[in-house]
């Protein structure tokens, strides 16, 4: 039987539910313009009880169970994936636009016009070769050209600096701050959830930060149900940084960068080759190392609890290190063996824990090796007598100190032999001692597929090698190549008339004069590079460029003797070439139709080398390999009109045919040089750096990143066109991503956004429900009033 | 699909921004008269434009060169004509001295007159155009011609070593021949090509501006040992006139040779004229090329004004309409109609 006054409760709860819904509607309207706000709704249920012996149940009204958000997690995933691509494209476009300001000469006068100006002055000079004033005009024009190249180089360098600064000073700190904020929010959210509340606004804030984070780096967000206290679980948010590929165990290379409220941080650095890197350092105490240790111990515990006498052998722990920091811990166990009840158990668990994310680090190996495996026992008669027990002996090699190798350690008997201290250092407990096997911080080298970090790294590090992306380095190298070629060609022409000049236009080993002394002989260079790093550097000559052999000397009389003074090797051309090929000094493609597989080094001679004039040269005593000079790498910023020309110590050599005062054949050569084709070969900066050490000349043809055939004008116009095309393509890519992001944003907004029409209708809906509930109460009141005040008065 | 208030506003904002951008871009086209403002907007046209600009500037250089050379050749032609006039006068004087002068005194007077005209010819042959001697061939800095102590003509390339133009020594003649052949090429847009792998210019690919006075005045000797150079002939004539009595046959021979030399001057002038005509034709061709190139540049880089203004008007209209739509869709919602 339903209680008389229960109807009032129904009305009161209906009033309360409607009021709650009205409040939620108000909240939605109030936050229509709040960034990241997700539409909320009051979840309402019908309240009823079930009593078995009753024929029917009338409900007790409605109840607001919770306030929830209307959100589609799938759209969040899509949005974050797409926004990462957008972030990358956006940054690439930004930097390319900066470069466009330097290189785009379509609407402004620039380097191409100045080249034409040089040509014009040379043409004038060719008509008046006897008039110094015309040469001064050429010089002035050439000076302007060099200054313009310097300026372009400076501006490109500024683009690099700005991009680097923006990454190091703004983006990385911003991402680190986001990691901290998300971590802090996770903590607040977990605390609120522990108390049973739903911190919706904190969810919104976290989602906003996650969306922002996704524009910098590619991430994957997971929610892991985590037990904080018995019976109390919360959804702990983990954020993984997506990485390419899998490790040798088939596990994903992704890196956990936020685990609940603990996160690491990113750092940027520039390596010795000028390449920008971003590393991630995990927070101490919350790393995959912890997990590895825990899993190892669990395994050992499980085995021990099953009464196994554990023998571990062929257990290999590998740690990948970078700058003495452990970047990952791999535990690779070939097999475990255990003996129980006198029976040998082979446990081919192939247990492996791997958290490697990067194969690039230096690998330091740590091995645990069982010294005595169980083996069959035989009695005096030679009959089988069971197995010997496994002895548990360890070899440990602490990773922090390779010299600290201890042998014959007994297998740990402690139930948890592996441990980690508060600094993150892992220890293994043997019977004798506690050995550290790693140090703390885990610093990882990272690859970014998308996000603005990827865009920054791509622009900063890519040199347009082959078909790869053309970053800032490409344009730096184009300018350097241009400057080098200008100096090389014009110095070559101007020195062509100088007897035995090492600067002729066709600069091969044949016409190189080895007696040339740069300290005493003055070349008639028109262009030089300021502040050259080495006096031996031939201005305008790309040492090692075309003919790497040129830079090596071989002594034909070379003989090597053993300890007793007997010759062990005499000079042999084939061996010499083989050596050069093996060293990567000569690429085997230099041999016409011969590959290194089919090449018979015992018969080949230098004459077989195509493209090289090396007969007059002697080659190859490995110990005597030397590098001619260390060339500077930023030619474009150092190019200048030579001091000698500037001070009129020498000038343009008008004629190399011994003509009279009106002869101008060499000026015509220069005019021709400006108009005709040259082979512009560009090299990666790494190449230039790698030859700085004479002990390790890593010179291969592969280091030449591109070659362009054309005139100076064409070379520069091509650079401008390449940039234009890249901008064009990237804008298209950016537009595509923008459209996609907008679409997803629309879809998100469609699900989670506030619609005023809808909220207006909700206002009416809930108000009417409220009014109806109030009317219910009045009706009930009237009904009761009838019973209470009007009944029993019949006949009165 | 559910449509939210902010979604409508955001999409409207995107659309309005696109319309504004288009209007701005069309406005820029009209203002700058350019089809594209950056290489990225139209990379292939930009590449073409760079090529055309380079060609245009090079053609302008060639036109400037050809104009300068035409002036030089005009000047050379004028000086040569002057020498020719003097030669004609000398020829007449020679005839009169041979046939009309009966006395030693009158022959001496002719001798003095011819001697003076000889000096005039040398002066004309040393004429300058700007800073350069016109008839020095490859030598433009130093006075090419001078008379030695005996009044014979000498030629030099360097201002130090002077060679008698009628020196019978074959080695000297060889040197003079090389002076006469020495060329000075300039680039007039004929391609400027070199034999593959060398610095040897293919002569047809450039224009030789060298004018050597030796070709005009003559050098070397005839088979009979008589100078071919008209100045030396005049000198020999004067010397003979100063002898009393002169060898009339010898004088006649000199005059005959002189007449042949004077004809050579005419040939020389004709040759300069031919080269001048060629230069004029070249200039016309280059002017035409420049015009065509500039037309192409305009076609490639510049807008069609009517089209650009139409585009601008259209994008302005589109932008205004977008603004009006905004006013309609953003102002009201269901809430405005609630009671």
Tab-separated table of C-alpha atoms in Angstrom, chain A residues 32-33 39 100 104-107 112-113 116 119-120 123-124 126-127 130-131 659-665 668-669 671-672 675 713 717 720-721 724-725 727-728 746 749-751 753-758 760-761 763-764, chain B residues 1-7 11 14 34 36-41 43 46-47 49-51 53-54 57-58 61-62 65 68-69 131-132 138-142 157 184-187 192 194 199 201 209 301 333-335 338:
chain	number	residue	atom	x	y	z
A	32	UNK	CA	28.353	29.310	-24.387
A	33	UNK	CA	31.493	31.344	-25.036
A	39	UNK	CA	27.713	20.835	-23.020
A	100	UNK	CA	60.274	33.421	-49.045
A	104	UNK	CA	61.459	35.498	-53.550
A	105	UNK	CA	62.604	38.045	-56.108
A	106	UNK	CA	59.521	38.106	-58.242
A	107	UNK	CA	58.323	41.450	-56.932
A	112	UNK	CA	69.346	37.877	-59.927
A	113	UNK	CA	69.190	41.544	-60.849
A	116	UNK	CA	72.620	40.921	-64.434
A	119	UNK	CA	77.005	41.111	-66.521
A	120	UNK	CA	76.154	44.590	-67.788
A	123	UNK	CA	79.826	43.936	-71.142
A	124	UNK	CA	80.709	47.618	-70.822
A	126	UNK	CA	84.626	44.356	-72.624
A	127	UNK	CA	84.171	47.383	-74.891
A	130	UNK	CA	91.708	49.919	-71.355
A	131	UNK	CA	89.599	52.136	-69.166
A	659	UNK	CA	96.929	40.527	-76.524
A	660	UNK	CA	97.356	44.276	-76.579
A	661	UNK	CA	95.638	46.921	-74.499
A	662	UNK	CA	92.323	46.466	-76.276
A	663	UNK	CA	92.270	42.665	-75.970
A	664	UNK	CA	89.357	41.437	-73.928
A	665	UNK	CA	89.237	37.678	-74.423
A	668	UNK	CA	84.519	37.577	-72.659
A	669	UNK	CA	85.354	34.371	-70.765
A	671	UNK	CA	80.736	37.076	-69.614
A	672	UNK	CA	80.468	33.564	-70.955
A	675	UNK	CA	75.789	32.875	-69.029
A	713	UNK	CA	70.968	32.862	-62.924
A	717	UNK	CA	66.053	31.130	-60.113
A	720	UNK	CA	63.571	30.478	-55.809
A	721	UNK	CA	61.271	28.200	-57.815
A	724	UNK	CA	57.905	28.654	-54.394
A	725	UNK	CA	56.808	25.140	-55.243
A	727	UNK	CA	55.386	26.839	-50.296
A	728	UNK	CA	52.672	26.147	-52.815
A	746	UNK	CA	32.500	21.135	-36.348
A	749	UNK	CA	31.009	21.265	-31.649
A	750	UNK	CA	27.989	19.500	-33.062
A	751	UNK	CA	28.138	16.976	-30.241
A	753	UNK	CA	28.647	22.650	-28.214
A	754	UNK	CA	25.813	24.706	-26.840
A	755	UNK	CA	22.873	25.600	-29.069
A	756	UNK	CA	20.881	28.573	-27.793
A	757	UNK	CA	17.714	27.433	-29.549
A	758	UNK	CA	17.988	24.095	-27.845
A	760	UNK	CA	15.810	27.990	-24.910
A	761	UNK	CA	13.571	25.014	-25.525
A	763	UNK	CA	14.219	26.314	-20.434
A	764	UNK	CA	10.591	25.991	-21.477
B	1	UNK	CA	23.581	16.907	-37.687
B	2	UNK	CA	23.181	19.123	-34.686
B	3	UNK	CA	24.060	22.737	-35.307
B	4	UNK	CA	25.334	24.788	-32.410
B	5	UNK	CA	25.425	28.541	-32.002
B	6	UNK	CA	29.207	28.773	-31.875
B	7	UNK	CA	29.494	26.411	-34.808
B	11	UNK	CA	31.831	28.804	-39.779
B	14	UNK	CA	35.783	31.350	-41.591
B	34	UNK	CA	50.760	41.900	-61.198
B	36	UNK	CA	51.121	37.054	-58.823
B	37	UNK	CA	52.915	38.631	-55.900
B	38	UNK	CA	55.113	35.698	-54.930
B	39	UNK	CA	56.739	32.787	-56.697
B	40	UNK	CA	54.588	30.439	-54.634
B	41	UNK	CA	51.412	31.835	-56.143
B	43	UNK	CA	55.738	28.856	-59.640
B	46	UNK	CA	57.538	32.860	-62.013
B	47	UNK	CA	60.199	30.548	-63.435
B	49	UNK	CA	59.369	35.367	-65.725
B	50	UNK	CA	62.870	34.956	-64.274
B	51	UNK	CA	64.057	33.558	-67.589
B	53	UNK	CA	63.796	39.063	-67.305
B	54	UNK	CA	67.286	37.656	-67.642
B	57	UNK	CA	68.421	42.444	-69.435
B	58	UNK	CA	70.960	40.598	-71.560
B	61	UNK	CA	73.192	44.920	-72.700
B	62	UNK	CA	73.606	43.776	-76.289
B	65	UNK	CA	76.991	47.319	-76.898
B	68	UNK	CA	78.518	51.958	-78.815
B	69	UNK	CA	80.102	49.941	-81.600
B	131	UNK	CA	89.805	57.010	-74.845
B	132	UNK	CA	90.675	54.546	-77.528
B	138	UNK	CA	93.837	45.413	-80.574
B	139	UNK	CA	95.905	48.345	-79.332
B	140	UNK	CA	93.670	51.087	-78.070
B	141	UNK	CA	95.841	52.691	-75.433
B	142	UNK	CA	98.973	53.651	-77.321
B	157	UNK	CA	100.822	47.482	-80.346
B	184	UNK	CA	88.639	42.086	-80.255
B	185	UNK	CA	85.366	40.298	-79.881
B	186	UNK	CA	82.316	41.575	-78.124
B	187	UNK	CA	79.112	39.838	-77.203
B	192	UNK	CA	79.106	33.480	-77.445
B	194	UNK	CA	83.526	28.238	-77.289
B	199	UNK	CA	88.716	28.762	-74.217
B	201	UNK	CA	85.982	31.346	-79.063
B	209	UNK	CA	85.273	45.229	-83.320
B	301	UNK	CA	53.541	38.877	-65.123
B	333	UNK	CA	17.716	32.698	-31.664
B	334	UNK	CA	14.713	30.898	-30.264
B	335	UNK	CA	15.256	32.755	-26.996
B	338	UNK	CA	10.172	33.164	-25.946
